[in-house]
Tab-separated table of C-alpha atoms and ligand atoms in Angstrom:
chain	number	residue	atom	x	y	z
A	28	MET	CA	0.000	0.000	0.000
A	29	ASN	CA	1.284	3.410	-0.902
A	30	ASN	CA	1.761	6.004	1.749
A	31	GLN	CA	-0.419	9.052	1.585
A	32	LEU	CA	2.094	11.873	1.663
A	33	ARG	CA	1.231	14.838	3.816
A	34	PRO	CA	0.975	18.140	1.960
A	35	VAL	CA	2.354	21.403	3.333
A	36	GLN	CA	-0.559	23.139	5.032
A	37	GLN	CA	1.267	26.339	5.942
A	38	VAL	CA	4.795	27.741	5.679
A	39	VAL	CA	5.848	29.869	8.628
A	40	ARG	CA	8.784	32.248	8.530
A	41	GLY	CA	10.148	32.826	12.003
A	42	GLN	CA	9.786	36.030	13.932
A	43	GLU	CA	12.981	37.707	15.159
A	44	THR	CA	12.735	38.362	18.864
A	45	ALA	CA	14.787	38.400	22.070
A	46	ASP	CA	14.261	36.418	25.249
A	47	GLY	CA	16.084	35.833	28.517
A	48	ASP	CA	18.724	38.531	29.025
A	49	GLY	CA	18.770	39.795	25.446
A	50	VAL	CA	19.314	36.484	23.616
A	51	ARG	CA	18.405	37.049	19.979
A	52	LEU	CA	16.428	34.233	18.475
A	53	THR	CA	13.891	33.313	15.836
A	54	ARG	CA	10.507	32.080	17.067
A	55	LEU	CA	8.816	29.582	14.755
A	56	ILE	CA	6.062	28.288	17.041
A	57	GLY	CA	4.610	30.460	19.799
A	58	GLY	CA	4.496	33.674	17.759
A	59	PRO	CA	1.564	35.326	15.986
A	60	ALA	CA	1.926	33.262	12.775
A	61	LEU	CA	1.665	29.921	14.593
A	62	PRO	CA	0.712	30.376	18.292
A	63	GLN	CA	0.820	26.624	18.917
A	64	LEU	CA	0.708	23.263	17.203
A	65	ASP	CA	-0.769	20.856	19.747
A	66	PRO	CA	1.164	19.441	21.667
A	67	PHE	CA	3.926	21.933	20.779
A	68	LEU	CA	3.806	25.343	22.444
A	69	LEU	CA	7.010	26.949	21.231
A	70	LEU	CA	9.974	26.441	18.918
A	71	ASP	CA	12.917	28.836	19.033
A	72	ASP	CA	15.992	28.744	16.797
A	73	PHE	CA	18.996	30.522	18.267
A	74	ARG	CA	22.167	30.842	16.194
A	75	SER	CA	24.808	33.530	16.274
A	76	ASP	CA	28.563	33.924	16.330
A	77	ASP	CA	28.229	37.387	17.888
A	78	PRO	CA	28.525	37.041	21.692
A	79	ASP	CA	26.380	40.170	22.149
A	80	ASP	CA	23.484	38.121	20.765
A	81	TYR	CA	23.702	35.385	23.408
A	82	ILE	CA	26.130	36.091	26.237
A	83	GLY	CA	23.360	37.289	28.604
A	84	GLY	CA	21.798	33.833	28.441
A	85	PHE	CA	18.639	32.920	30.303
A	86	PRO	CA	19.090	33.864	33.986
A	87	PRO	CA	16.886	32.108	36.588
A	88	HIS	CA	13.258	31.811	35.493
A	89	PRO	CA	10.426	29.369	36.298
A	90	HIS	CA	8.431	26.851	34.273
A	91	ARG	CA	5.344	24.792	35.121
A	92	GLY	CA	3.072	22.468	33.186
A	93	PHE	CA	5.182	21.342	30.216
A	94	GLU	CA	8.606	20.138	29.013
A	95	THR	CA	11.482	22.088	27.486
A	96	VAL	CA	13.655	20.318	24.930
A	97	THR	CA	17.023	21.934	24.235
A	98	TYR	CA	18.991	20.471	21.332
A	99	LEU	CA	22.338	22.105	20.749
A	100	LEU	CA	24.105	22.085	17.377
A	101	HIS	CA	27.085	24.286	18.269
A	102	GLY	CA	28.530	25.650	21.469
A	103	ARG	CA	27.838	24.766	25.092
A	104	MET	CA	25.128	25.730	27.581
A	105	ARG	CA	25.422	25.483	31.352
A	106	HIS	CA	22.212	24.564	33.084
A	107	GLY	CA	21.309	24.822	36.748
A	108	ASP	CA	18.099	24.672	38.769
A	109	ASN	CA	16.710	25.391	42.229
A	110	ALA	CA	16.753	21.685	43.145
A	111	GLY	CA	20.545	21.554	42.789
A	112	HIS	CA	20.613	19.901	39.401
A	113	SER	CA	23.310	21.243	37.091
A	114	GLY	CA	25.172	20.226	33.989
A	115	ILE	CA	26.441	21.266	30.603
A	116	ILE	CA	24.687	20.609	27.316
A	117	GLU	CA	27.425	20.018	24.728
A	118	HIS	CA	27.057	20.462	20.981
A	119	GLY	CA	25.090	17.587	19.503
A	120	GLY	CA	23.458	16.862	22.856
A	121	VAL	CA	19.912	17.154	24.116
A	122	GLN	CA	18.298	18.018	27.411
A	123	TRP	CA	14.650	16.930	27.772
A	124	MET	CA	13.453	18.700	30.898
A	125	THR	CA	10.044	17.912	32.341
A	126	ALA	CA	9.226	20.999	34.399
A	127	GLY	CA	6.066	19.368	35.788
A	128	ARG	CA	4.883	21.170	38.930
A	129	GLY	CA	7.727	23.615	38.780
A	130	ILE	CA	11.383	24.323	38.178
A	131	VAL	CA	13.363	27.548	38.461
A	132	HIS	CA	16.371	27.223	36.184
A	133	SER	CA	19.028	29.140	34.309
A	134	GLU	CA	20.444	28.375	30.869
A	135	MET	CA	23.708	30.184	30.275
A	136	PRO	CA	26.129	29.979	27.319
A	137	GLU	CA	29.383	28.390	28.484
A	138	GLN	CA	31.503	30.286	25.968
A	139	GLU	CA	32.527	33.865	25.294
A	140	ASP	CA	32.921	33.672	21.550
A	141	GLY	CA	32.260	31.412	18.589
A	142	LEU	CA	29.081	30.010	17.176
A	143	LEU	CA	26.188	29.148	19.459
A	144	ALA	CA	23.318	27.397	17.706
A	145	GLY	CA	20.423	25.227	18.724
A	146	PHE	CA	16.731	24.891	19.333
A	147	GLN	CA	14.309	24.960	22.199
A	148	LEU	CA	10.998	23.167	21.788
A	149	TRP	CA	8.215	23.238	24.388
A	150	VAL	CA	6.098	20.097	24.629
A	151	ASN	CA	2.825	20.406	26.518
A	152	LEU	CA	1.879	17.956	29.276
A	153	PRO	CA	-1.647	16.565	29.710
A	154	ALA	CA	-3.695	17.774	32.705
A	155	ALA	CA	-3.004	14.558	34.611
A	156	HIS	CA	0.777	15.150	34.457
A	157	LYS	CA	1.148	18.930	34.680
A	158	MET	CA	1.951	18.711	38.391
A	159	MET	CA	4.279	15.680	38.196
A	160	ALA	CA	7.696	15.776	39.836
A	161	PRO	CA	10.293	17.511	37.647
A	162	ARG	CA	12.777	15.263	35.857
A	163	TYR	CA	15.555	15.348	33.288
A	164	GLN	CA	16.655	13.184	30.402
A	165	GLU	CA	20.056	14.329	29.150
A	166	PHE	CA	22.159	12.767	26.418
A	167	GLY	CA	25.413	13.711	24.744
A	168	VAL	CA	26.120	13.458	21.042
A	169	GLN	CA	27.470	9.876	21.382
A	170	ALA	CA	24.126	8.679	22.771
A	171	ILE	CA	22.107	9.957	19.835
A	172	PRO	CA	22.055	7.265	17.123
A	173	LEU	CA	22.801	8.180	13.544
A	174	GLU	CA	20.958	6.245	10.839
A	175	THR	CA	22.424	6.360	7.332
A	176	ARG	CA	20.200	5.862	4.314
A	177	GLU	CA	20.478	5.736	0.545
A	178	GLY	CA	21.843	8.875	-1.099
A	179	GLY	CA	23.865	9.880	1.942
A	180	VAL	CA	20.801	10.804	4.001
A	181	GLN	CA	21.563	10.868	7.733
A	182	VAL	CA	18.968	10.777	10.476
A	183	ARG	CA	19.879	11.634	14.072
A	184	VAL	CA	17.149	10.168	16.233
A	185	VAL	CA	16.712	12.242	19.386
A	186	ALA	CA	13.317	10.798	20.340
A	187	GLY	CA	10.978	8.235	18.840
A	188	ALA	CA	11.944	5.531	16.374
A	189	THR	CA	12.334	5.290	12.607
A	190	THR	CA	10.801	2.554	10.468
A	191	ALA	CA	14.315	1.130	10.138
A	192	GLY	CA	14.235	0.584	13.897
A	193	THR	CA	16.608	3.287	15.089
A	194	GLN	CA	15.434	4.314	18.551
A	195	GLY	CA	16.234	7.654	20.157
A	196	PRO	CA	17.634	7.790	23.711
A	197	VAL	CA	14.838	9.989	25.086
A	198	ARG	CA	12.121	7.588	26.251
A	199	GLU	CA	9.282	7.332	28.748
A	200	LEU	CA	7.647	10.297	27.099
A	201	ILE	CA	4.419	11.445	28.724
A	202	THR	CA	3.356	13.098	25.467
A	203	PRO	CA	4.448	10.854	22.572
A	204	VAL	CA	6.852	12.816	20.347
A	205	SER	CA	9.349	11.939	17.613
A	206	TYR	CA	12.283	14.298	17.082
A	207	PHE	CA	14.593	13.649	14.097
A	208	ASP	CA	17.501	15.821	12.858
A	209	ILE	CA	17.914	14.984	9.165
A	210	THR	CA	20.790	15.798	6.812
A	211	LEU	CA	19.983	15.546	3.091
A	212	PRO	CA	22.625	15.918	0.355
A	213	ALA	CA	21.449	17.819	-2.733
A	214	GLY	CA	19.369	15.498	-4.931
A	215	SER	CA	18.515	13.027	-2.181
A	216	ARG	CA	15.072	12.034	-0.997
A	217	PHE	CA	13.742	11.036	2.411
A	218	GLU	CA	10.438	9.355	3.087
A	219	GLU	CA	9.090	8.194	6.424
A	220	PRO	CA	5.688	7.329	7.891
A	221	VAL	CA	4.229	9.831	10.348
A	222	ALA	CA	1.175	8.422	12.140
A	223	THR	CA	-2.097	9.928	10.901
A	224	GLU	CA	-3.243	11.071	14.349
A	225	ARG	CA	-0.094	13.103	14.947
A	226	ASN	CA	0.544	16.760	14.274
A	227	ALA	CA	3.865	17.241	12.516
A	228	PHE	CA	6.206	19.892	11.197
A	229	VAL	CA	9.445	20.187	9.286
A	230	TYR	CA	11.811	23.031	10.154
A	231	VAL	CA	14.478	23.613	7.507
A	232	PHE	CA	17.566	25.334	8.913
A	233	GLU	CA	19.954	24.719	6.016
A	234	GLY	CA	19.310	24.398	2.302
A	235	ASP	CA	16.186	24.159	0.218
A	236	VAL	CA	13.701	21.276	-0.042
A	237	ARG	CA	10.407	20.300	-1.646
A	238	ILE	CA	7.702	18.683	0.432
A	239	ASN	CA	4.956	17.237	-1.737
A	240	GLY	CA	6.034	19.697	-4.430
A	241	ARG	CA	5.977	22.781	-2.204
A	242	ARG	CA	9.171	24.741	-1.744
A	243	VAL	CA	10.443	25.135	1.825
A	244	ASP	CA	13.719	27.017	2.163
A	245	ALA	CA	16.052	27.745	5.058
A	246	TYR	CA	14.576	29.191	8.258
A	247	SER	CA	11.058	28.161	7.242
A	248	LEU	CA	8.774	25.818	9.109
A	249	ALA	CA	6.342	23.674	7.135
A	250	LEU	CA	3.221	22.642	9.007
A	251	LEU	CA	2.211	19.270	7.542
A	252	GLY	CA	-1.387	18.473	6.606
A	253	ALA	CA	-3.299	15.192	6.693
A	254	GLY	CA	-1.655	11.956	5.568
A	255	ASP	CA	0.394	9.097	6.965
A	256	ALA	CA	3.906	9.869	5.693
A	257	VAL	CA	6.222	12.674	4.753
A	258	GLY	CA	8.336	12.871	1.584
A	259	ILE	CA	11.159	15.403	1.332
A	260	GLU	CA	13.404	16.116	-1.667
A	261	ALA	CA	16.571	18.160	-1.245
A	262	LYS	CA	17.303	20.736	-3.955
A	263	ALA	CA	20.518	21.750	-2.161
A	264	ASP	CA	22.523	20.277	0.711
A	265	SER	CA	19.941	20.599	3.463
A	266	ARG	CA	19.378	19.965	7.129
A	267	LEU	CA	16.086	20.000	8.968
A	268	LEU	CA	14.099	18.860	11.960
A	269	LEU	CA	11.141	16.506	11.508
A	270	VAL	CA	9.051	16.580	14.668
A	271	SER	CA	5.669	14.958	15.312
A	272	GLY	CA	3.497	14.523	18.380
A	273	GLU	CA	0.128	13.256	19.514
A	274	PRO	CA	-2.185	16.212	20.165
A	275	LEU	CA	-3.546	16.516	23.708
A	276	ARG	CA	-6.805	18.246	22.671
A	277	GLU	CA	-7.091	20.031	26.026
A	278	PRO	CA	-7.679	23.711	26.823
A	279	VAL	CA	-4.419	25.695	26.973
A	280	ALA	CA	-4.094	28.597	29.415
A	281	ARG	CA	-0.794	30.318	28.948
A	282	GLY	CA	0.890	32.846	31.196
A	283	GLY	CA	4.522	33.465	30.248
A	284	PRO	CA	6.544	30.523	31.588
A	285	PHE	CA	3.474	28.664	32.878
A	286	VAL	CA	1.179	26.610	30.657
A	287	MET	CA	-1.856	25.126	32.360
A	288	ASN	CA	-5.452	24.214	31.459
A	289	THR	CA	-7.246	27.141	33.142
A	290	GLU	CA	-6.528	30.793	33.984
A	291	ALA	CA	-7.014	29.973	37.668
A	292	GLU	CA	-4.208	27.408	37.463
A	293	VAL	CA	-1.935	29.997	35.829
A	294	ARG	CA	-2.698	32.483	38.642
A	295	GLN	CA	-1.932	29.712	41.141
A	296	ALA	CA	1.413	29.115	39.409
A	297	TYR	CA	2.359	32.818	39.696
A	298	ASN	CA	1.293	32.778	43.315
A	299	ASP	CA	3.255	29.598	44.109
A	300	TYR	CA	6.323	31.035	42.384
A	301	ARG	CA	6.095	34.399	44.212
A	302	THR	CA	5.710	32.698	47.555
A	303	GLY	CA	8.655	30.360	47.011
A	304	ARG	CA	6.679	27.143	46.607
A	305	PHE	CA	8.539	25.923	43.518
B	410	LIG	CO1	13.727	27.891	30.606
């Protein structure tokens, strides 16, 4: 049986913005063009070789009700939280942080010059798990398997599994998500099933591709429509993220770093944070 390839439903160009202490970044999900893509609440792309764009980092700030996924392509980030957890995310590594009922953390570049590049994705948690105990899943570049396919296509599997059986190190996901980092030489083609019930996007950060005939160039996010697979052709040497997740279909009440189901729960989060109950 042939796969039904998902068309491109919408192409989103990121919005330039700054967050933390003046970190310049491009927001693909979580901005006006695409406020959310259930279960994804935010996708930021940060990349700069100018220290003024990143050196301020993200000083201590809280989160509640979802997970932050930091995947670093270049540079190093030092992470620390109010529960005493600390560590460094190295280039090629991922930190999958489940904020659950609450974490106050800082994310600071561990370098004074050179290229810093990576992504932060926010994955929503269902109501039943929003107040779970915080936890981390952290993996270095060596722990992230690399699958090689015909035409020189390379797939780094951060989370989920490919049809060829390559399994990412991030497991025990509350909200089922697949997170692939795919390198496509010019002229190559990549095809992979993406379960019908999932929402999915492709974010191209190098090169120029066609998805079901539609052009998607660098720094563009393609929101995928209905179907059970994705087909991508590279017109130039390209690199992209293919991310899919099962939608939660729950009300989303958002207040800055807190994402709950109701406004009352967001107010409670602010109150708990102010009164030191994180
Ligand atoms: Co944070």
